[in-house]
mmCIF file of C-alpha atoms in Angstrom:
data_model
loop_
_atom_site.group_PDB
_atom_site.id
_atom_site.type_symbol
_atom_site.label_atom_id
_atom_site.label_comp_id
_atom_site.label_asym_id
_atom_site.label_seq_id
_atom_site.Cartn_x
_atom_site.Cartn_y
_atom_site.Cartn_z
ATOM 1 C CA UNK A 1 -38.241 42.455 -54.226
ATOM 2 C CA UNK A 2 -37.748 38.713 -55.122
ATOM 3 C CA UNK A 3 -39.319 37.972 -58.701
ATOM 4 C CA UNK A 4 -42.042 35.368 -58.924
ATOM 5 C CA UNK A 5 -41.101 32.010 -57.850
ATOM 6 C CA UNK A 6 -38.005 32.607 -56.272
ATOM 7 C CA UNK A 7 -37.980 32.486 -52.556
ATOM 8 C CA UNK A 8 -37.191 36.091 -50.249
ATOM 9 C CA UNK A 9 -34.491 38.002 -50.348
ATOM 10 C CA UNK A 10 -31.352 37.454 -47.887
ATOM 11 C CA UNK A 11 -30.260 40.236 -46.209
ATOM 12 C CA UNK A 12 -26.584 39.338 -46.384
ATOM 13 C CA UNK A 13 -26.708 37.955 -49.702
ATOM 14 C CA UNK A 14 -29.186 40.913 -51.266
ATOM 15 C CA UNK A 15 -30.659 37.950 -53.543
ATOM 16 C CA UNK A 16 -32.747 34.821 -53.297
ATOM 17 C CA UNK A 17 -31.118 31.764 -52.007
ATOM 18 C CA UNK A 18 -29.741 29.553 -54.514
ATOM 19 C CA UNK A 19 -31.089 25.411 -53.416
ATOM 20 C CA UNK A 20 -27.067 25.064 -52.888
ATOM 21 C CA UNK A 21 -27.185 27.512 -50.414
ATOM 22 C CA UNK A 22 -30.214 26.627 -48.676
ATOM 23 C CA UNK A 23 -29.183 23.289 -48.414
ATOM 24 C CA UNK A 24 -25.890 24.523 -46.539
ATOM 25 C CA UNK A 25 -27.202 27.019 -44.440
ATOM 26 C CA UNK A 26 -29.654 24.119 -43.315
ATOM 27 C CA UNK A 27 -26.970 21.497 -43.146
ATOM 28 C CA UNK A 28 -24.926 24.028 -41.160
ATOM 29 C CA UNK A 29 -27.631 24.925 -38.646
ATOM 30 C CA UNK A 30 -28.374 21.176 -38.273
ATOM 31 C CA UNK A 31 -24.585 21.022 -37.411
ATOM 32 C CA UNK A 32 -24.341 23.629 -34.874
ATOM 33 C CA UNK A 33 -28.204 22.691 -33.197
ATOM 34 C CA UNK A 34 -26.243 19.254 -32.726
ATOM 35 C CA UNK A 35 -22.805 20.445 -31.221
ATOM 36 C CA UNK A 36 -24.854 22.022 -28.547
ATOM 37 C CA UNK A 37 -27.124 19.659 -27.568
ATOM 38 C CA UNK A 38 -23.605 17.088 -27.263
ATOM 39 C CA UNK A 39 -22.073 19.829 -25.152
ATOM 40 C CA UNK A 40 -25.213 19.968 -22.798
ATOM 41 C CA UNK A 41 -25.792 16.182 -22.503
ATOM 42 C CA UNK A 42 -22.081 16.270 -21.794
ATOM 43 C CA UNK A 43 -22.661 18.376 -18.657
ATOM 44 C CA UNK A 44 -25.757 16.629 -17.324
ATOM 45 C CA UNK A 45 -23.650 13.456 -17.278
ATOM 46 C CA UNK A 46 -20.592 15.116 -15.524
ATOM 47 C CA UNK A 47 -23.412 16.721 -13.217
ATOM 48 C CA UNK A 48 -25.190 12.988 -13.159
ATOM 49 C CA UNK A 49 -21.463 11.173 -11.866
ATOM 50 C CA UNK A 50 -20.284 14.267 -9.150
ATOM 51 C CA UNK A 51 -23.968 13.486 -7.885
ATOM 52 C CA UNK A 52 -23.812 9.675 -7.506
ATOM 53 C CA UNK A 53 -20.122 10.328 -5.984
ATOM 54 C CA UNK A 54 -21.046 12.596 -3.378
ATOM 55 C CA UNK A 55 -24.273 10.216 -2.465
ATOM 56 C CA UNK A 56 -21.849 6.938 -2.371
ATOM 57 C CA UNK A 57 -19.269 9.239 -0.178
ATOM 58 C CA UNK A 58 -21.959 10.266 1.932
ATOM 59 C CA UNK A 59 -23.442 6.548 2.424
ATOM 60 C CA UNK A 60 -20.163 5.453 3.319
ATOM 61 C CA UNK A 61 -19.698 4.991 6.936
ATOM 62 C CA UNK A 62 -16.131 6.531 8.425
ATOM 63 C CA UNK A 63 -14.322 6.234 11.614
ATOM 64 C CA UNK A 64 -11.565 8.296 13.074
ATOM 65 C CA UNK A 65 -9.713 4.979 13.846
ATOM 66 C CA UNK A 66 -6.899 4.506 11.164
ATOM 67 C CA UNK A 67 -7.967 1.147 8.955
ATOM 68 C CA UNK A 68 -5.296 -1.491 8.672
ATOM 69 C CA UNK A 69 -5.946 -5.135 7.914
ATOM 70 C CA UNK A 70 -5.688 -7.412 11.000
ATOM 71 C CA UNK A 71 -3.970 -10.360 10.487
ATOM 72 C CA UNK A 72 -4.172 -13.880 11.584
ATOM 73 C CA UNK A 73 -0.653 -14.616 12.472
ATOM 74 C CA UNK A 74 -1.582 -17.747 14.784
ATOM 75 C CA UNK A 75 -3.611 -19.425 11.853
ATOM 76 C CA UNK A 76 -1.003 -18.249 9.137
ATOM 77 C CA UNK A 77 1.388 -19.964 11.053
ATOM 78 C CA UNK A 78 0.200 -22.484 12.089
ATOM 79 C CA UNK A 79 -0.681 -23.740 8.008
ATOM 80 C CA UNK A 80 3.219 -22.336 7.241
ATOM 81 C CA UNK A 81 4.488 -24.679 10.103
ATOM 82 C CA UNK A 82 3.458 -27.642 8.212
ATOM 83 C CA UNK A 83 5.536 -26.726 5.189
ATOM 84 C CA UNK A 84 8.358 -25.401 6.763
ATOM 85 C CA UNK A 85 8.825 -27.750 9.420
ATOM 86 C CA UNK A 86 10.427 -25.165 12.291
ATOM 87 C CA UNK A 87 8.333 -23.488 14.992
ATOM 88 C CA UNK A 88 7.450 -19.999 13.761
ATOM 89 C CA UNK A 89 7.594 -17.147 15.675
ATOM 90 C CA UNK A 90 3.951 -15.741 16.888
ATOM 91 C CA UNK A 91 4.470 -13.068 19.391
ATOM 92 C CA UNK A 92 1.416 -12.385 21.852
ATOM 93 C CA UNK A 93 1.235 -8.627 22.201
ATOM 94 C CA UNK A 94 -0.271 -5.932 24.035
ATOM 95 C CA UNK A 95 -3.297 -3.850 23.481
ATOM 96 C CA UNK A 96 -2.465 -1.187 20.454
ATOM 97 C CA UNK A 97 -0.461 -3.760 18.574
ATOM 98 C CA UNK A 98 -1.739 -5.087 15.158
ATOM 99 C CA UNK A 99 -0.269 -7.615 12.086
ATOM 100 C CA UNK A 100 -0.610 -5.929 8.572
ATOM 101 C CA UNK A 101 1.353 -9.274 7.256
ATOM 102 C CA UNK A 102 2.312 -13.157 7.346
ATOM 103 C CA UNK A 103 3.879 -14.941 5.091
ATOM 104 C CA UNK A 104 6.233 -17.555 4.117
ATOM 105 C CA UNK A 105 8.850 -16.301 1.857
ATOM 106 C CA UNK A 106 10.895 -18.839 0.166
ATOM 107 C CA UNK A 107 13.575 -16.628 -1.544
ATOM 108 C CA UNK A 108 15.602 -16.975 -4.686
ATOM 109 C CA UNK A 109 19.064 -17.016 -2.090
ATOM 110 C CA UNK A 110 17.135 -20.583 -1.344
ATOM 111 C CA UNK A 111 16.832 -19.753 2.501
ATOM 112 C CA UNK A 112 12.974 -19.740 3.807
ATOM 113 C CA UNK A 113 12.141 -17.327 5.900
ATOM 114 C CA UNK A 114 9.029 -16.512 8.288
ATOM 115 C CA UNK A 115 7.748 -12.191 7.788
ATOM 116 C CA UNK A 116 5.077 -10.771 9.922
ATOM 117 C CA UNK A 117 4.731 -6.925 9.930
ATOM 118 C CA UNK A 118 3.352 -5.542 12.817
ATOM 119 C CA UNK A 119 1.937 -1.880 13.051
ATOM 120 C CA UNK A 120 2.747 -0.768 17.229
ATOM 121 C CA UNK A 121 1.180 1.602 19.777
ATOM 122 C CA UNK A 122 3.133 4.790 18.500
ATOM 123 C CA UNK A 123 1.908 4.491 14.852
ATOM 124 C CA UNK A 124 5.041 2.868 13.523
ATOM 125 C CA UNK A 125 6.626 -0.619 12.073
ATOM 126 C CA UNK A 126 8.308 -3.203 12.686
ATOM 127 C CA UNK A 127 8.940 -6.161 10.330
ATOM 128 C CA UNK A 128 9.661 -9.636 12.097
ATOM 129 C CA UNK A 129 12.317 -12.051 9.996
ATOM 130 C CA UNK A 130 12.870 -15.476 10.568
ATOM 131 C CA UNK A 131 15.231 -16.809 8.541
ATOM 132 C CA UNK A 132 15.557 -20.774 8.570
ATOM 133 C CA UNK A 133 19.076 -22.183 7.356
ATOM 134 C CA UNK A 134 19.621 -18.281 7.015
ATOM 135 C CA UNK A 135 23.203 -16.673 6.911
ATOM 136 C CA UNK A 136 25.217 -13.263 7.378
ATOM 137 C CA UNK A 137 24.426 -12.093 4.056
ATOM 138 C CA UNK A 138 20.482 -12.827 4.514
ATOM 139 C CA UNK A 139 20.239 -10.326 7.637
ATOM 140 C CA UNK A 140 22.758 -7.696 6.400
ATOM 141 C CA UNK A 141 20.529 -7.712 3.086
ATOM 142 C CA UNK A 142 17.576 -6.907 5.355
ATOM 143 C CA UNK A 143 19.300 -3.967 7.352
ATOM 144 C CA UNK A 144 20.795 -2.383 4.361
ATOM 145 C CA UNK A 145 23.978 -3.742 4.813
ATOM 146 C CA UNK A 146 24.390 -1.138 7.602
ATOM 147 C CA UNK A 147 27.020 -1.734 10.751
ATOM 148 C CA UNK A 148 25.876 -2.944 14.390
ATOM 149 C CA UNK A 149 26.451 -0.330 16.619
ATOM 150 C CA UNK A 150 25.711 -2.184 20.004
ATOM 151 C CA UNK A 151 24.147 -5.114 21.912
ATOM 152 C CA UNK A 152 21.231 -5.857 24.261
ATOM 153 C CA UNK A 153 19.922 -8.737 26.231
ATOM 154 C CA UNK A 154 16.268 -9.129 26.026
ATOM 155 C CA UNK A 155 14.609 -12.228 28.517
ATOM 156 C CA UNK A 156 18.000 -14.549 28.296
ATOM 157 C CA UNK A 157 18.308 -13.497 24.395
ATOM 158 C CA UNK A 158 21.519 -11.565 23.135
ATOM 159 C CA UNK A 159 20.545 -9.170 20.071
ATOM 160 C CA UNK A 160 23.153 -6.992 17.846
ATOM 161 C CA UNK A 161 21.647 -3.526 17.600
ATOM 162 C CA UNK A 162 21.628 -1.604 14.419
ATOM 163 C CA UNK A 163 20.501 1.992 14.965
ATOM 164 C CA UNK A 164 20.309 3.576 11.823
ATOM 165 C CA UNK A 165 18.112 6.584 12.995
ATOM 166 C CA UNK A 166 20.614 9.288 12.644
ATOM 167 C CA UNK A 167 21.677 8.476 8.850
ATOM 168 C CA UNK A 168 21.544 10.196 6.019
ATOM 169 C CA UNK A 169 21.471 7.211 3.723
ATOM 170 C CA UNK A 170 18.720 5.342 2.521
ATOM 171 C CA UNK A 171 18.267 2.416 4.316
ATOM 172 C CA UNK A 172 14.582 2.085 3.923
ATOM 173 C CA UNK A 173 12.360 0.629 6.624
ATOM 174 C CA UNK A 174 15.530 -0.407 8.725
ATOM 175 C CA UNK A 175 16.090 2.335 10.467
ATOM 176 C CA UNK A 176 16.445 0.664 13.813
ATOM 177 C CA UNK A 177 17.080 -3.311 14.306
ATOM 178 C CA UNK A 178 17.664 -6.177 15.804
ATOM 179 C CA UNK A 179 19.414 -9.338 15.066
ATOM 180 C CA UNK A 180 19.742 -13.067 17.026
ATOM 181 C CA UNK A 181 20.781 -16.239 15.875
ATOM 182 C CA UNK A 182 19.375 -19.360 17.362
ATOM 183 C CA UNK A 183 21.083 -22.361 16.080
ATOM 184 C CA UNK A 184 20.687 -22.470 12.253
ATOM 185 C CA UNK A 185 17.558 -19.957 12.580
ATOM 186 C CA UNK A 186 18.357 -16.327 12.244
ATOM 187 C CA UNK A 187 16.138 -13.524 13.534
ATOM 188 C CA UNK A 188 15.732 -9.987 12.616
ATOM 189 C CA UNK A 189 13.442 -7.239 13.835
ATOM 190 C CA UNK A 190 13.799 -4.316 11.346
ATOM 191 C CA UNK A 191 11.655 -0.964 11.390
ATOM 192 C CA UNK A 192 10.931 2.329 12.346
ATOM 193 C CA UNK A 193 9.188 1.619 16.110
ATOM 194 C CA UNK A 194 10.844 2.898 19.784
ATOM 195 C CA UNK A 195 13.647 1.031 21.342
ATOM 196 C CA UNK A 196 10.603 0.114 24.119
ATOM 197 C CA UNK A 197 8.539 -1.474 21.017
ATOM 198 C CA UNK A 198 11.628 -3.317 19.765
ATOM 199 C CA UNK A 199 12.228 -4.526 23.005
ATOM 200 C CA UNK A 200 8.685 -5.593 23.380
ATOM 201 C CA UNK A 201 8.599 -7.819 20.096
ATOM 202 C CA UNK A 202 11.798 -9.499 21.078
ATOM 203 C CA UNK A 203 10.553 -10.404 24.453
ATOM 204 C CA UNK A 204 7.205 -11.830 22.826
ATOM 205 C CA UNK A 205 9.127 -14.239 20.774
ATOM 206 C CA UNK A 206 11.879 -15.371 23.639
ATOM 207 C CA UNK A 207 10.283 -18.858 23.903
ATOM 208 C CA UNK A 208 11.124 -18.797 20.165
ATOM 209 C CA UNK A 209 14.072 -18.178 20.194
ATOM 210 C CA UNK A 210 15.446 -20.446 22.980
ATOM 211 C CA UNK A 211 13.836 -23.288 21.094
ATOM 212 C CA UNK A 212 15.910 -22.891 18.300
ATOM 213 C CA UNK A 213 19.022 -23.177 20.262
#
């Protein structure tokens, strides 16, 4: 039994608290009640943000359709034009074609050069070059400095094939192009599309190309 004016008995002590020891046990048990309620608030705001993410997801509308960003190559152009000077090549394709790209690149080689990437029908790319002032070394950068492996006429134009389907290297996105020069303009279809969808392109940017010459 405690004596007079000491406080009860602890089990696991078999004596009185000392004030030290009441102080810590209290300090401790403040401690611990803390920890846990930081641990719980921790949850209800992980809880809270896998909540607000599955409402947003939810709210979200979706379509089956794949989403790519269709450009305005006609109005692109038509502002490039006036700095470069040359008619740019805008190609008027079928249904199931879109642009992903247009720019006017003016390159640290010093040659300008016209880009529009277009996305085709079969879920592939093709990347459309038009080099102004452009030279040999300009186009065989572009096609990975791979070798022509045949030719093709396309509405009047003569093109240099470059089928690099078949290789083991990496050649990057030119795994099948297309080159014609036109005067001082060079132009190079470069991508992963069909021979039909290559053939397409080039035939949408004849007029183009017999300009130049």
């Amino acid at each position: 039994m405690a004596e007079p004016g000491q406080g009860p008995i602890v089990a696991e002590l078999g004596r009185p608290e000392t004030p030290a020891e009441t102080a810590a046990r209290k300090a401790k048990n403040s401690r611990e009640y803390r920890e846990r309620k930081t641990v719980s608030n921790l949850v209800y705001a992980l809880v809270a943000c896998v909540a607000v993410v599955v409402v947003i997801v939810l709210a979200v509308p979706r379509s089956d359709e794949p989403m790519h960003p269709d450009v305005d190559v006609a109005t692109i152009a038509e502002q490039a034009q006036a700095v470069s000077g040359e008619p740019l090549a805008v190609p008027v394709l079928p249904e199931g074609w879109s642009a992903n790209a247009a720019e006017l690149r003016r390159q640290s080689d010093g040659i300008t050069a016209w880009y529009t990437g277009y996305l085709t029908p079969s879920g592939e790319f093709i990347g459309l070059y038009q080099g102004l002032d452009a030279n040999a070394t300009w186009s065989a950068d572009l096609l990975a400095r791979t070798l022509a492996t045949g030719t093709v006429q396309v509405d009047g134009a003569d093109w240099t094939i470059y089928d690099n389907r078949d290789s083991s290297d990496d050649v990057g996105n030119a795994r099948y192009g297309l080159t014609t020069e036109a005067g001082s303009t060079v132009f190079v279809l470069a991508g992963t599309a069909t021979d039909a969808e290559f053939a397409t392109l080039a035939a949408a940017i004849a007029d183009t190309v017999t300009a130049q010459q």
